[in-house]
Amino acid sequence: MSEKPTYSIELQEKLFKGNVLFAHKNIKNISHLQFRDTPDLVIIDAINNDFELIKVTKNALTFRFLLQQTTSPDFIAIINSEYNHKKQLFDIGITDYISCPFISKEINYRIMHILHSNEKTNNTHQSNESLPEQINNNRDSMDSQLILIEKCIKHLNGSISEDVRLETLCRILGTNRNKLNQVFKDHLGMTVFEWLRKQRMHKAAELLETSSLNIVQIAEKVGYMDSNNFSTAFKRIYHNCPSQFRKQFKSSMQD
């Protein structure tokens, strides 16, 4: 699952055995993903997608396979040498990872080991006798939640520097604050504004590393008119004030 279909081609070329079929799916269309058959393994691109999208995708697909009364496949992630959030991936149930650029021996070991050690069956969960009656309603509910998250994230990503009001946001999305926050907590583990604050700090860190803007200018770029409030919020995430963060980054680049 990636925006880069070349990953599927590269992975299949690197496998020693040619009996593994890869199907590329665009991770950005999680609410419309369809699978003809339950896959044995789902590989998610963790390099080009933020952690929240990976988490939503993993949770959504797990739930869909449950509704289809099939055993959920294992999930593995594509990472690179600079990826620093392996623990987060394991925390949400990612089984393993493969490194890019791809190495044949590593891919064969990790992928084939999972496929061989976890032979999937299509047995239904006998204890869930009431599940068939709930499938359509649950599927519709899940899809609507995912669509709501996608719309909200798209709007917030375009409003990083703006003064975002929850009431206004809910009006734009056609929902209420309790529902919106609950959907975010269920799928992302945080409220809407916790998610927005995190994205603002990630953007601030990027600007501190790549731009010559001063702290006040960066604060304004991520929606903070008070640089002191910005510094406090930044320190909660990165455990350093913005100026120290920039200094340490420059120092690391010179080493």
JSON list of C-alpha atoms in Angstrom, two decimals, residues 27-255:
[
{"chain": "A", "resi": 27, "resn": "ILE", "atom": "CA", "xyz": [-3.05, 4.25, 0.65]},
{"chain": "A", "resi": 28, "resn": "LYS", "atom": "CA", "xyz": [-4.64, 7.70, 0.23]},
{"chain": "A", "resi": 29, "resn": "ASN", "atom": "CA", "xyz": [-7.98, 6.10, -0.73]},
{"chain": "A", "resi": 30, "resn": "ILE", "atom": "CA", "xyz": [-8.54, 4.04, 2.39]},
{"chain": "A", "resi": 31, "resn": "SER", "atom": "CA", "xyz": [-12.31, 4.56, 2.48]},
{"chain": "A", "resi": 32, "resn": "HIS", "atom": "CA", "xyz": [-12.67, 3.05, -1.01]},
{"chain": "A", "resi": 33, "resn": "LEU", "atom": "CA", "xyz": [-10.14, 0.21, -0.89]},
{"chain": "A", "resi": 34, "resn": "GLN", "atom": "CA", "xyz": [-11.44, -3.05, -2.26]},
{"chain": "A", "resi": 35, "resn": "PHE", "atom": "CA", "xyz": [-9.88, -6.52, -2.20]},
{"chain": "A", "resi": 36, "resn": "ARG", "atom": "CA", "xyz": [-11.17, -9.32, -4.42]},
{"chain": "A", "resi": 37, "resn": "ASP", "atom": "CA", "xyz": [-9.70, -11.86, -2.00]},
{"chain": "A", "resi": 38, "resn": "THR", "atom": "CA", "xyz": [-8.30, -11.51, 1.50]},
{"chain": "A", "resi": 39, "resn": "PRO", "atom": "CA", "xyz": [-4.55, -10.96, 1.11]},
{"chain": "A", "resi": 40, "resn": "ASP", "atom": "CA", "xyz": [-2.07, -13.11, 3.01]},
{"chain": "A", "resi": 41, "resn": "LEU", "atom": "CA", "xyz": [0.02, -10.06, 3.80]},
{"chain": "A", "resi": 42, "resn": "VAL", "atom": "CA", "xyz": [-0.41, -6.28, 3.65]},
{"chain": "A", "resi": 43, "resn": "ILE", "atom": "CA", "xyz": [2.73, -4.19, 3.09]},
{"chain": "A", "resi": 44, "resn": "ILE", "atom": "CA", "xyz": [2.40, -0.50, 4.00]},
{"chain": "A", "resi": 45, "resn": "ASP", "atom": "CA", "xyz": [4.76, 2.22, 2.81]},
{"chain": "A", "resi": 46, "resn": "ALA", "atom": "CA", "xyz": [5.89, 3.95, 6.03]},
{"chain": "A", "resi": 47, "resn": "ILE", "atom": "CA", "xyz": [8.48, 6.12, 4.29]},
{"chain": "A", "resi": 48, "resn": "ASN", "atom": "CA", "xyz": [6.18, 8.38, 2.28]},
{"chain": "A", "resi": 49, "resn": "ASN", "atom": "CA", "xyz": [3.16, 8.45, 4.61]},
{"chain": "A", "resi": 50, "resn": "ASP", "atom": "CA", "xyz": [2.74, 9.92, 8.07]},
{"chain": "A", "resi": 51, "resn": "PHE", "atom": "CA", "xyz": [2.12, 7.66, 11.05]},
{"chain": "A", "resi": 52, "resn": "GLU", "atom": "CA", "xyz": [-1.50, 8.74, 11.56]},
{"chain": "A", "resi": 53, "resn": "LEU", "atom": "CA", "xyz": [-2.46, 7.66, 8.02]},
{"chain": "A", "resi": 54, "resn": "ILE", "atom": "CA", "xyz": [-0.70, 4.33, 8.51]},
{"chain": "A", "resi": 55, "resn": "LYS", "atom": "CA", "xyz": [-2.57, 3.80, 11.78]},
{"chain": "A", "resi": 56, "resn": "VAL", "atom": "CA", "xyz": [-5.94, 4.65, 10.25]},
{"chain": "A", "resi": 57, "resn": "THR", "atom": "CA", "xyz": [-5.28, 2.34, 7.31]},
{"chain": "A", "resi": 58, "resn": "LYS", "atom": "CA", "xyz": [-4.20, -0.56, 9.49]},
{"chain": "A", "resi": 59, "resn": "ASN", "atom": "CA", "xyz": [-7.20, -0.22, 11.82]},
{"chain": "A", "resi": 60, "resn": "ALA", "atom": "CA", "xyz": [-9.64, 0.18, 8.93]},
{"chain": "A", "resi": 61, "resn": "LEU", "atom": "CA", "xyz": [-8.42, -2.87, 7.07]},
{"chain": "A", "resi": 62, "resn": "THR", "atom": "CA", "xyz": [-8.33, -5.03, 10.20]},
{"chain": "A", "resi": 63, "resn": "PHE", "atom": "CA", "xyz": [-11.93, -4.07, 10.90]},
{"chain": "A", "resi": 64, "resn": "ARG", "atom": "CA", "xyz": [-13.01, -4.78, 7.32]},
{"chain": "A", "resi": 65, "resn": "PHE", "atom": "CA", "xyz": [-11.51, -8.23, 7.34]},
{"chain": "A", "resi": 66, "resn": "LEU", "atom": "CA", "xyz": [-13.30, -8.88, 10.61]},
{"chain": "A", "resi": 67, "resn": "LEU", "atom": "CA", "xyz": [-16.61, -7.84, 9.05]},
{"chain": "A", "resi": 68, "resn": "GLN", "atom": "CA", "xyz": [-15.92, -10.18, 6.15]},
{"chain": "A", "resi": 69, "resn": "GLN", "atom": "CA", "xyz": [-15.45, -12.94, 8.74]},
{"chain": "A", "resi": 70, "resn": "THR", "atom": "CA", "xyz": [-11.92, -13.69, 7.55]},
{"chain": "A", "resi": 71, "resn": "THR", "atom": "CA", "xyz": [-8.71, -13.77, 9.55]},
{"chain": "A", "resi": 72, "resn": "SER", "atom": "CA", "xyz": [-6.88, -10.47, 9.33]},
{"chain": "A", "resi": 73, "resn": "PRO", "atom": "CA", "xyz": [-3.55, -10.75, 7.48]},
{"chain": "A", "resi": 74, "resn": "ASP", "atom": "CA", "xyz": [-0.25, -9.70, 8.96]},
{"chain": "A", "resi": 75, "resn": "PHE", "atom": "CA", "xyz": [0.92, -6.15, 8.29]},
{"chain": "A", "resi": 76, "resn": "ILE", "atom": "CA", "xyz": [4.53, -5.20, 7.59]},
{"chain": "A", "resi": 77, "resn": "ALA", "atom": "CA", "xyz": [6.00, -1.78, 6.84]},
{"chain": "A", "resi": 78, "resn": "ILE", "atom": "CA", "xyz": [8.51, -0.47, 4.33]},
{"chain": "A", "resi": 79, "resn": "ILE", "atom": "CA", "xyz": [11.05, 1.73, 6.10]},
{"chain": "A", "resi": 80, "resn": "ASN", "atom": "CA", "xyz": [14.51, 3.16, 5.39]},
{"chain": "A", "resi": 81, "resn": "SER", "atom": "CA", "xyz": [17.64, 3.70, 7.46]},
{"chain": "A", "resi": 82, "resn": "GLU", "atom": "CA", "xyz": [16.42, 7.12, 8.61]},
{"chain": "A", "resi": 83, "resn": "TYR", "atom": "CA", "xyz": [13.09, 5.88, 9.95]},
{"chain": "A", "resi": 84, "resn": "ASN", "atom": "CA", "xyz": [12.91, 6.49, 13.71]},
{"chain": "A", "resi": 85, "resn": "HIS", "atom": "CA", "xyz": [9.44, 5.23, 14.64]},
{"chain": "A", "resi": 86, "resn": "LYS", "atom": "CA", "xyz": [9.72, 1.45, 14.56]},
{"chain": "A", "resi": 87, "resn": "LYS", "atom": "CA", "xyz": [8.31, 1.15, 18.08]},
{"chain": "A", "resi": 88, "resn": "GLN", "atom": "CA", "xyz": [5.21, 3.10, 17.05]},
{"chain": "A", "resi": 89, "resn": "LEU", "atom": "CA", "xyz": [4.66, 0.70, 14.17]},
{"chain": "A", "resi": 90, "resn": "PHE", "atom": "CA", "xyz": [4.91, -2.32, 16.47]},
{"chain": "A", "resi": 91, "resn": "ASP", "atom": "CA", "xyz": [2.60, -0.63, 18.99]},
{"chain": "A", "resi": 92, "resn": "ILE", "atom": "CA", "xyz": [-0.24, -0.52, 16.43]},
{"chain": "A", "resi": 93, "resn": "GLY", "atom": "CA", "xyz": [0.23, -4.15, 15.43]},
{"chain": "A", "resi": 94, "resn": "ILE", "atom": "CA", "xyz": [2.66, -4.01, 12.52]},
{"chain": "A", "resi": 95, "resn": "THR", "atom": "CA", "xyz": [4.30, -7.46, 12.57]},
{"chain": "A", "resi": 96, "resn": "ASP", "atom": "CA", "xyz": [7.62, -6.70, 10.89]},
{"chain": "A", "resi": 97, "resn": "TYR", "atom": "CA", "xyz": [9.37, -4.37, 8.46]},
{"chain": "A", "resi": 98, "resn": "ILE", "atom": "CA", "xyz": [11.51, -4.49, 5.34]},
{"chain": "A", "resi": 99, "resn": "SER", "atom": "CA", "xyz": [14.15, -1.92, 4.50]},
{"chain": "A", "resi": 100, "resn": "CYS", "atom": "CA", "xyz": [14.39, 0.18, 1.37]},
{"chain": "A", "resi": 101, "resn": "PRO", "atom": "CA", "xyz": [16.48, -0.05, -0.76]},
{"chain": "A", "resi": 102, "resn": "PHE", "atom": "CA", "xyz": [15.34, -3.65, -0.95]},
{"chain": "A", "resi": 103, "resn": "ILE", "atom": "CA", "xyz": [17.73, -6.55, -0.40]},
{"chain": "A", "resi": 104, "resn": "SER", "atom": "CA", "xyz": [16.65, -9.91, -1.80]},
{"chain": "A", "resi": 105, "resn": "LYS", "atom": "CA", "xyz": [17.76, -12.00, 1.18]},
{"chain": "A", "resi": 106, "resn": "GLU", "atom": "CA", "xyz": [16.03, -9.73, 3.69]},
{"chain": "A", "resi": 107, "resn": "ILE", "atom": "CA", "xyz": [12.77, -9.64, 1.71]},
{"chain": "A", "resi": 108, "resn": "ASN", "atom": "CA", "xyz": [12.74, -13.39, 1.24]},
{"chain": "A", "resi": 109, "resn": "TYR", "atom": "CA", "xyz": [13.44, -14.02, 4.90]},
{"chain": "A", "resi": 110, "resn": "ARG", "atom": "CA", "xyz": [10.86, -11.59, 6.28]},
{"chain": "A", "resi": 111, "resn": "ILE", "atom": "CA", "xyz": [8.04, -12.07, 3.77]},
{"chain": "A", "resi": 112, "resn": "MET", "atom": "CA", "xyz": [8.37, -15.80, 3.23]},
{"chain": "A", "resi": 113, "resn": "HIS", "atom": "CA", "xyz": [8.80, -16.42, 6.96]},
{"chain": "A", "resi": 114, "resn": "ILE", "atom": "CA", "xyz": [5.49, -14.71, 7.70]},
{"chain": "A", "resi": 115, "resn": "LEU", "atom": "CA", "xyz": [3.67, -16.41, 4.82]},
{"chain": "A", "resi": 116, "resn": "HIS", "atom": "CA", "xyz": [4.91, -19.84, 5.83]},
{"chain": "A", "resi": 117, "resn": "SER", "atom": "CA", "xyz": [4.60, -19.53, 9.60]},
{"chain": "A", "resi": 118, "resn": "ASN", "atom": "CA", "xyz": [1.12, -17.99, 9.58]},
{"chain": "A", "resi": 119, "resn": "GLU", "atom": "CA", "xyz": [-0.90, -20.09, 7.19]},
{"chain": "A", "resi": 120, "resn": "LYS", "atom": "CA", "xyz": [-4.19, -18.29, 6.92]},
{"chain": "A", "resi": 121, "resn": "THR", "atom": "CA", "xyz": [-7.55, -20.02, 6.98]},
{"chain": "A", "resi": 122, "resn": "ASN", "atom": "CA", "xyz": [-10.89, -18.68, 5.91]},
{"chain": "A", "resi": 123, "resn": "ASN", "atom": "CA", "xyz": [-12.69, -20.09, 8.95]},
{"chain": "A", "resi": 124, "resn": "THR", "atom": "CA", "xyz": [-15.28, -17.79, 10.42]},
{"chain": "A", "resi": 125, "resn": "HIS", "atom": "CA", "xyz": [-15.31, -16.82, 14.09]},
{"chain": "A", "resi": 126, "resn": "GLN", "atom": "CA", "xyz": [-17.95, -19.23, 15.37]},
{"chain": "A", "resi": 127, "resn": "SER", "atom": "CA", "xyz": [-18.48, -17.25, 18.55]},
{"chain": "A", "resi": 128, "resn": "ASN", "atom": "CA", "xyz": [-19.65, -14.21, 16.58]},
{"chain": "A", "resi": 129, "resn": "GLU", "atom": "CA", "xyz": [-23.02, -15.63, 15.57]},
{"chain": "A", "resi": 130, "resn": "SER", "atom": "CA", "xyz": [-24.63, -12.20, 15.65]},
{"chain": "A", "resi": 131, "resn": "LEU", "atom": "CA", "xyz": [-21.96, -10.62, 13.44]},
{"chain": "A", "resi": 132, "resn": "PRO", "atom": "CA", "xyz": [-23.65, -11.28, 10.05]},
{"chain": "A", "resi": 133, "resn": "GLU", "atom": "CA", "xyz": [-26.65, -9.21, 11.12]},
{"chain": "A", "resi": 134, "resn": "GLN", "atom": "CA", "xyz": [-24.35, -6.30, 11.99]},
{"chain": "A", "resi": 135, "resn": "ILE", "atom": "CA", "xyz": [-22.04, -6.41, 8.97]},
{"chain": "A", "resi": 136, "resn": "ASN", "atom": "CA", "xyz": [-23.76, -3.86, 6.73]},
{"chain": "A", "resi": 137, "resn": "ASN", "atom": "CA", "xyz": [-24.37, -1.35, 9.50]},
{"chain": "A", "resi": 138, "resn": "ASN", "atom": "CA", "xyz": [-20.84, -1.72, 10.88]},
{"chain": "A", "resi": 139, "resn": "ARG", "atom": "CA", "xyz": [-19.25, -1.41, 7.45]},
{"chain": "A", "resi": 140, "resn": "ASP", "atom": "CA", "xyz": [-21.25, 1.73, 6.66]},
{"chain": "A", "resi": 141, "resn": "SER", "atom": "CA", "xyz": [-20.34, 3.19, 10.04]},
{"chain": "A", "resi": 142, "resn": "MET", "atom": "CA", "xyz": [-16.64, 2.46, 9.58]},
{"chain": "A", "resi": 143, "resn": "ASP", "atom": "CA", "xyz": [-16.61, 3.95, 6.07]},
{"chain": "A", "resi": 144, "resn": "SER", "atom": "CA", "xyz": [-18.33, 7.12, 7.23]},
{"chain": "A", "resi": 145, "resn": "GLN", "atom": "CA", "xyz": [-15.85, 7.49, 10.09]},
{"chain": "A", "resi": 146, "resn": "LEU", "atom": "CA", "xyz": [-12.87, 7.09, 7.77]},
{"chain": "A", "resi": 147, "resn": "ILE", "atom": "CA", "xyz": [-14.30, 9.57, 5.28]},
{"chain": "A", "resi": 148, "resn": "LEU", "atom": "CA", "xyz": [-14.85, 12.05, 8.11]},
{"chain": "A", "resi": 149, "resn": "ILE", "atom": "CA", "xyz": [-11.24, 11.65, 9.26]},
{"chain": "A", "resi": 150, "resn": "GLU", "atom": "CA", "xyz": [-9.93, 12.09, 5.71]},
{"chain": "A", "resi": 151, "resn": "LYS", "atom": "CA", "xyz": [-11.97, 15.25, 5.17]},
{"chain": "A", "resi": 152, "resn": "CYS", "atom": "CA", "xyz": [-10.92, 16.68, 8.53]},
{"chain": "A", "resi": 153, "resn": "ILE", "atom": "CA", "xyz": [-7.23, 15.95, 8.00]},
{"chain": "A", "resi": 154, "resn": "LYS", "atom": "CA", "xyz": [-7.33, 17.46, 4.51]},
{"chain": "A", "resi": 155, "resn": "HIS", "atom": "CA", "xyz": [-8.92, 20.65, 5.87]},
{"chain": "A", "resi": 156, "resn": "LEU", "atom": "CA", "xyz": [-6.53, 20.90, 8.84]},
{"chain": "A", "resi": 157, "resn": "ASN", "atom": "CA", "xyz": [-3.45, 20.34, 6.67]},
{"chain": "A", "resi": 158, "resn": "GLY", "atom": "CA", "xyz": [-4.53, 23.38, 4.67]},
{"chain": "A", "resi": 159, "resn": "SER", "atom": "CA", "xyz": [-5.15, 25.42, 7.83]},
{"chain": "A", "resi": 160, "resn": "ILE", "atom": "CA", "xyz": [-1.90, 24.88, 9.77]},
{"chain": "A", "resi": 161, "resn": "SER", "atom": "CA", "xyz": [-1.24, 28.62, 10.05]},
{"chain": "A", "resi": 162, "resn": "GLU", "atom": "CA", "xyz": [-4.85, 29.62, 10.74]},
{"chain": "A", "resi": 163, "resn": "ASP", "atom": "CA", "xyz": [-6.85, 30.04, 13.92]},
{"chain": "A", "resi": 164, "resn": "VAL", "atom": "CA", "xyz": [-8.92, 26.84, 13.85]},
{"chain": "A", "resi": 165, "resn": "ARG", "atom": "CA", "xyz": [-12.15, 26.78, 15.85]},
{"chain": "A", "resi": 166, "resn": "LEU", "atom": "CA", "xyz": [-13.73, 23.42, 16.62]},
{"chain": "A", "resi": 167, "resn": "GLU", "atom": "CA", "xyz": [-17.25, 24.77, 16.12]},
{"chain": "A", "resi": 168, "resn": "THR", "atom": "CA", "xyz": [-16.34, 26.15, 12.70]},
{"chain": "A", "resi": 169, "resn": "LEU", "atom": "CA", "xyz": [-14.56, 22.93, 11.76]},
{"chain": "A", "resi": 170, "resn": "CYS", "atom": "CA", "xyz": [-17.59, 20.84, 12.74]},
{"chain": "A", "resi": 171, "resn": "ARG", "atom": "CA", "xyz": [-19.87, 23.09, 10.72]},
{"chain": "A", "resi": 172, "resn": "ILE", "atom": "CA", "xyz": [-17.66, 22.70, 7.63]},
{"chain": "A", "resi": 173, "resn": "LEU", "atom": "CA", "xyz": [-17.58, 18.91, 8.06]},
{"chain": "A", "resi": 174, "resn": "GLY", "atom": "CA", "xyz": [-21.27, 18.61, 8.91]},
{"chain": "A", "resi": 175, "resn": "THR", "atom": "CA", "xyz": [-20.75, 16.91, 12.26]},
{"chain": "A", "resi": 176, "resn": "ASN", "atom": "CA", "xyz": [-20.60, 17.74, 15.98]},
{"chain": "A", "resi": 177, "resn": "ARG", "atom": "CA", "xyz": [-17.62, 18.12, 18.30]},
{"chain": "A", "resi": 178, "resn": "ASN", "atom": "CA", "xyz": [-18.30, 15.01, 20.37]},
{"chain": "A", "resi": 179, "resn": "LYS", "atom": "CA", "xyz": [-18.54, 12.75, 17.32]},
{"chain": "A", "resi": 180, "resn": "LEU", "atom": "CA", "xyz": [-15.48, 14.27, 15.66]},
{"chain": "A", "resi": 181, "resn": "ASN", "atom": "CA", "xyz": [-13.30, 13.94, 18.74]},
{"chain": "A", "resi": 182, "resn": "GLN", "atom": "CA", "xyz": [-14.53, 10.40, 19.41]},
{"chain": "A", "resi": 183, "resn": "VAL", "atom": "CA", "xyz": [-13.73, 9.28, 15.86]},
{"chain": "A", "resi": 184, "resn": "PHE", "atom": "CA", "xyz": [-10.22, 10.74, 16.17]},
{"chain": "A", "resi": 185, "resn": "LYS", "atom": "CA", "xyz": [-9.71, 9.06, 19.54]},
{"chain": "A", "resi": 186, "resn": "ASP", "atom": "CA", "xyz": [-10.95, 5.71, 18.26]},
{"chain": "A", "resi": 187, "resn": "HIS", "atom": "CA", "xyz": [-8.72, 5.66, 15.18]},
{"chain": "A", "resi": 188, "resn": "LEU", "atom": "CA", "xyz": [-5.81, 7.96, 15.97]},
{"chain": "A", "resi": 189, "resn": "GLY", "atom": "CA", "xyz": [-5.69, 7.79, 19.76]},
{"chain": "A", "resi": 190, "resn": "MET", "atom": "CA", "xyz": [-5.99, 11.57, 20.22]},
{"chain": "A", "resi": 191, "resn": "THR", "atom": "CA", "xyz": [-8.44, 14.45, 19.91]},
{"chain": "A", "resi": 192, "resn": "VAL", "atom": "CA", "xyz": [-8.65, 16.68, 16.84]},
{"chain": "A", "resi": 193, "resn": "PHE", "atom": "CA", "xyz": [-6.62, 19.46, 18.42]},
{"chain": "A", "resi": 194, "resn": "GLU", "atom": "CA", "xyz": [-4.04, 17.07, 19.83]},
{"chain": "A", "resi": 195, "resn": "TRP", "atom": "CA", "xyz": [-3.54, 15.82, 16.27]},
{"chain": "A", "resi": 196, "resn": "LEU", "atom": "CA", "xyz": [-3.40, 19.38, 14.90]},
{"chain": "A", "resi": 197, "resn": "ARG", "atom": "CA", "xyz": [-0.90, 20.45, 17.57]},
{"chain": "A", "resi": 198, "resn": "LYS", "atom": "CA", "xyz": [1.32, 17.50, 16.69]},
{"chain": "A", "resi": 199, "resn": "GLN", "atom": "CA", "xyz": [1.21, 18.34, 12.97]},
{"chain": "A", "resi": 200, "resn": "ARG", "atom": "CA", "xyz": [2.01, 21.98, 13.69]},
{"chain": "A", "resi": 201, "resn": "MET", "atom": "CA", "xyz": [5.06, 20.99, 15.70]},
{"chain": "A", "resi": 202, "resn": "HIS", "atom": "CA", "xyz": [6.22, 18.62, 12.95]},
{"chain": "A", "resi": 203, "resn": "LYS", "atom": "CA", "xyz": [5.89, 21.46, 10.47]},
{"chain": "A", "resi": 204, "resn": "ALA", "atom": "CA", "xyz": [7.75, 23.79, 12.83]},
{"chain": "A", "resi": 205, "resn": "ALA", "atom": "CA", "xyz": [10.58, 21.28, 13.19]},
{"chain": "A", "resi": 206, "resn": "GLU", "atom": "CA", "xyz": [10.83, 21.04, 9.41]},
{"chain": "A", "resi": 207, "resn": "LEU", "atom": "CA", "xyz": [11.03, 24.83, 9.10]},
{"chain": "A", "resi": 208, "resn": "LEU", "atom": "CA", "xyz": [13.66, 25.02, 11.84]},
{"chain": "A", "resi": 209, "resn": "GLU", "atom": "CA", "xyz": [15.78, 22.53, 9.90]},
{"chain": "A", "resi": 210, "resn": "THR", "atom": "CA", "xyz": [15.26, 23.79, 6.36]},
{"chain": "A", "resi": 211, "resn": "SER", "atom": "CA", "xyz": [14.54, 27.52, 6.52]},
{"chain": "A", "resi": 212, "resn": "SER", "atom": "CA", "xyz": [16.20, 30.69, 7.80]},
{"chain": "A", "resi": 213, "resn": "LEU", "atom": "CA", "xyz": [12.98, 32.01, 9.34]},
{"chain": "A", "resi": 214, "resn": "ASN", "atom": "CA", "xyz": [13.28, 33.22, 12.92]},
{"chain": "A", "resi": 215, "resn": "ILE", "atom": "CA", "xyz": [11.30, 31.69, 15.79]},
{"chain": "A", "resi": 216, "resn": "VAL", "atom": "CA", "xyz": [8.53, 34.30, 15.68]},
{"chain": "A", "resi": 217, "resn": "GLN", "atom": "CA", "xyz": [8.04, 33.80, 11.95]},
{"chain": "A", "resi": 218, "resn": "ILE", "atom": "CA", "xyz": [7.93, 30.03, 12.31]},
{"chain": "A", "resi": 219, "resn": "ALA", "atom": "CA", "xyz": [5.45, 30.32, 15.18]},
{"chain": "A", "resi": 220, "resn": "GLU", "atom": "CA", "xyz": [3.14, 32.35, 12.93]},
{"chain": "A", "resi": 221, "resn": "LYS", "atom": "CA", "xyz": [3.56, 29.84, 10.08]},
{"chain": "A", "resi": 222, "resn": "VAL", "atom": "CA", "xyz": [2.15, 27.10, 12.32]},
{"chain": "A", "resi": 223, "resn": "GLY", "atom": "CA", "xyz": [-0.68, 29.11, 13.83]},
{"chain": "A", "resi": 224, "resn": "TYR", "atom": "CA", "xyz": [0.87, 30.62, 16.96]},
{"chain": "A", "resi": 225, "resn": "MET", "atom": "CA", "xyz": [0.71, 34.38, 17.39]},
{"chain": "A", "resi": 226, "resn": "ASP", "atom": "CA", "xyz": [2.50, 34.14, 20.74]},
{"chain": "A", "resi": 227, "resn": "SER", "atom": "CA", "xyz": [6.03, 32.78, 20.36]},
{"chain": "A", "resi": 228, "resn": "ASN", "atom": "CA", "xyz": [6.18, 31.85, 24.05]},
{"chain": "A", "resi": 229, "resn": "ASN", "atom": "CA", "xyz": [3.13, 29.61, 23.70]},
{"chain": "A", "resi": 230, "resn": "PHE", "atom": "CA", "xyz": [4.70, 28.15, 20.58]},
{"chain": "A", "resi": 231, "resn": "SER", "atom": "CA", "xyz": [7.96, 27.38, 22.39]},
{"chain": "A", "resi": 232, "resn": "THR", "atom": "CA", "xyz": [6.08, 25.69, 25.24]},
{"chain": "A", "resi": 233, "resn": "ALA", "atom": "CA", "xyz": [4.08, 23.53, 22.81]},
{"chain": "A", "resi": 234, "resn": "PHE", "atom": "CA", "xyz": [7.20, 22.68, 20.81]},
{"chain": "A", "resi": 235, "resn": "LYS", "atom": "CA", "xyz": [9.12, 21.61, 23.91]},
{"chain": "A", "resi": 236, "resn": "ARG", "atom": "CA", "xyz": [6.34, 19.20, 24.90]},
{"chain": "A", "resi": 237, "resn": "ILE", "atom": "CA", "xyz": [6.89, 17.30, 21.66]},
{"chain": "A", "resi": 238, "resn": "TYR", "atom": "CA", "xyz": [10.64, 17.61, 21.08]},
{"chain": "A", "resi": 239, "resn": "HIS", "atom": "CA", "xyz": [11.86, 18.16, 24.68]},
{"chain": "A", "resi": 240, "resn": "ASN", "atom": "CA", "xyz": [13.87, 21.16, 23.52]},
{"chain": "A", "resi": 241, "resn": "CYS", "atom": "CA", "xyz": [12.95, 24.76, 22.86]},
{"chain": "A", "resi": 242, "resn": "PRO", "atom": "CA", "xyz": [12.94, 25.72, 19.13]},
{"chain": "A", "resi": 243, "resn": "SER", "atom": "CA", "xyz": [16.28, 27.55, 19.26]},
{"chain": "A", "resi": 244, "resn": "GLN", "atom": "CA", "xyz": [18.01, 24.58, 20.94]},
{"chain": "A", "resi": 245, "resn": "PHE", "atom": "CA", "xyz": [16.43, 22.20, 18.43]},
{"chain": "A", "resi": 246, "resn": "ARG", "atom": "CA", "xyz": [17.78, 24.25, 15.51]},
{"chain": "A", "resi": 247, "resn": "LYS", "atom": "CA", "xyz": [21.21, 24.53, 17.11]},
{"chain": "A", "resi": 248, "resn": "GLN", "atom": "CA", "xyz": [21.44, 20.79, 17.67]},
{"chain": "A", "resi": 249, "resn": "PHE", "atom": "CA", "xyz": [20.32, 20.08, 14.12]},
{"chain": "A", "resi": 250, "resn": "LYS", "atom": "CA", "xyz": [22.95, 22.39, 12.63]},
{"chain": "A", "resi": 251, "resn": "SER", "atom": "CA", "xyz": [25.58, 20.83, 14.87]},
{"chain": "A", "resi": 252, "resn": "SER", "atom": "CA", "xyz": [24.63, 17.31, 13.77]},
{"chain": "A", "resi": 253, "resn": "MET", "atom": "CA", "xyz": [24.88, 18.36, 10.11]},
{"chain": "A", "resi": 254, "resn": "GLN", "atom": "CA", "xyz": [28.42, 19.59, 10.65]},
{"chain": "A", "resi": 255, "resn": "ASP", "atom": "CA", "xyz": [29.62, 16.39, 12.35]}
]
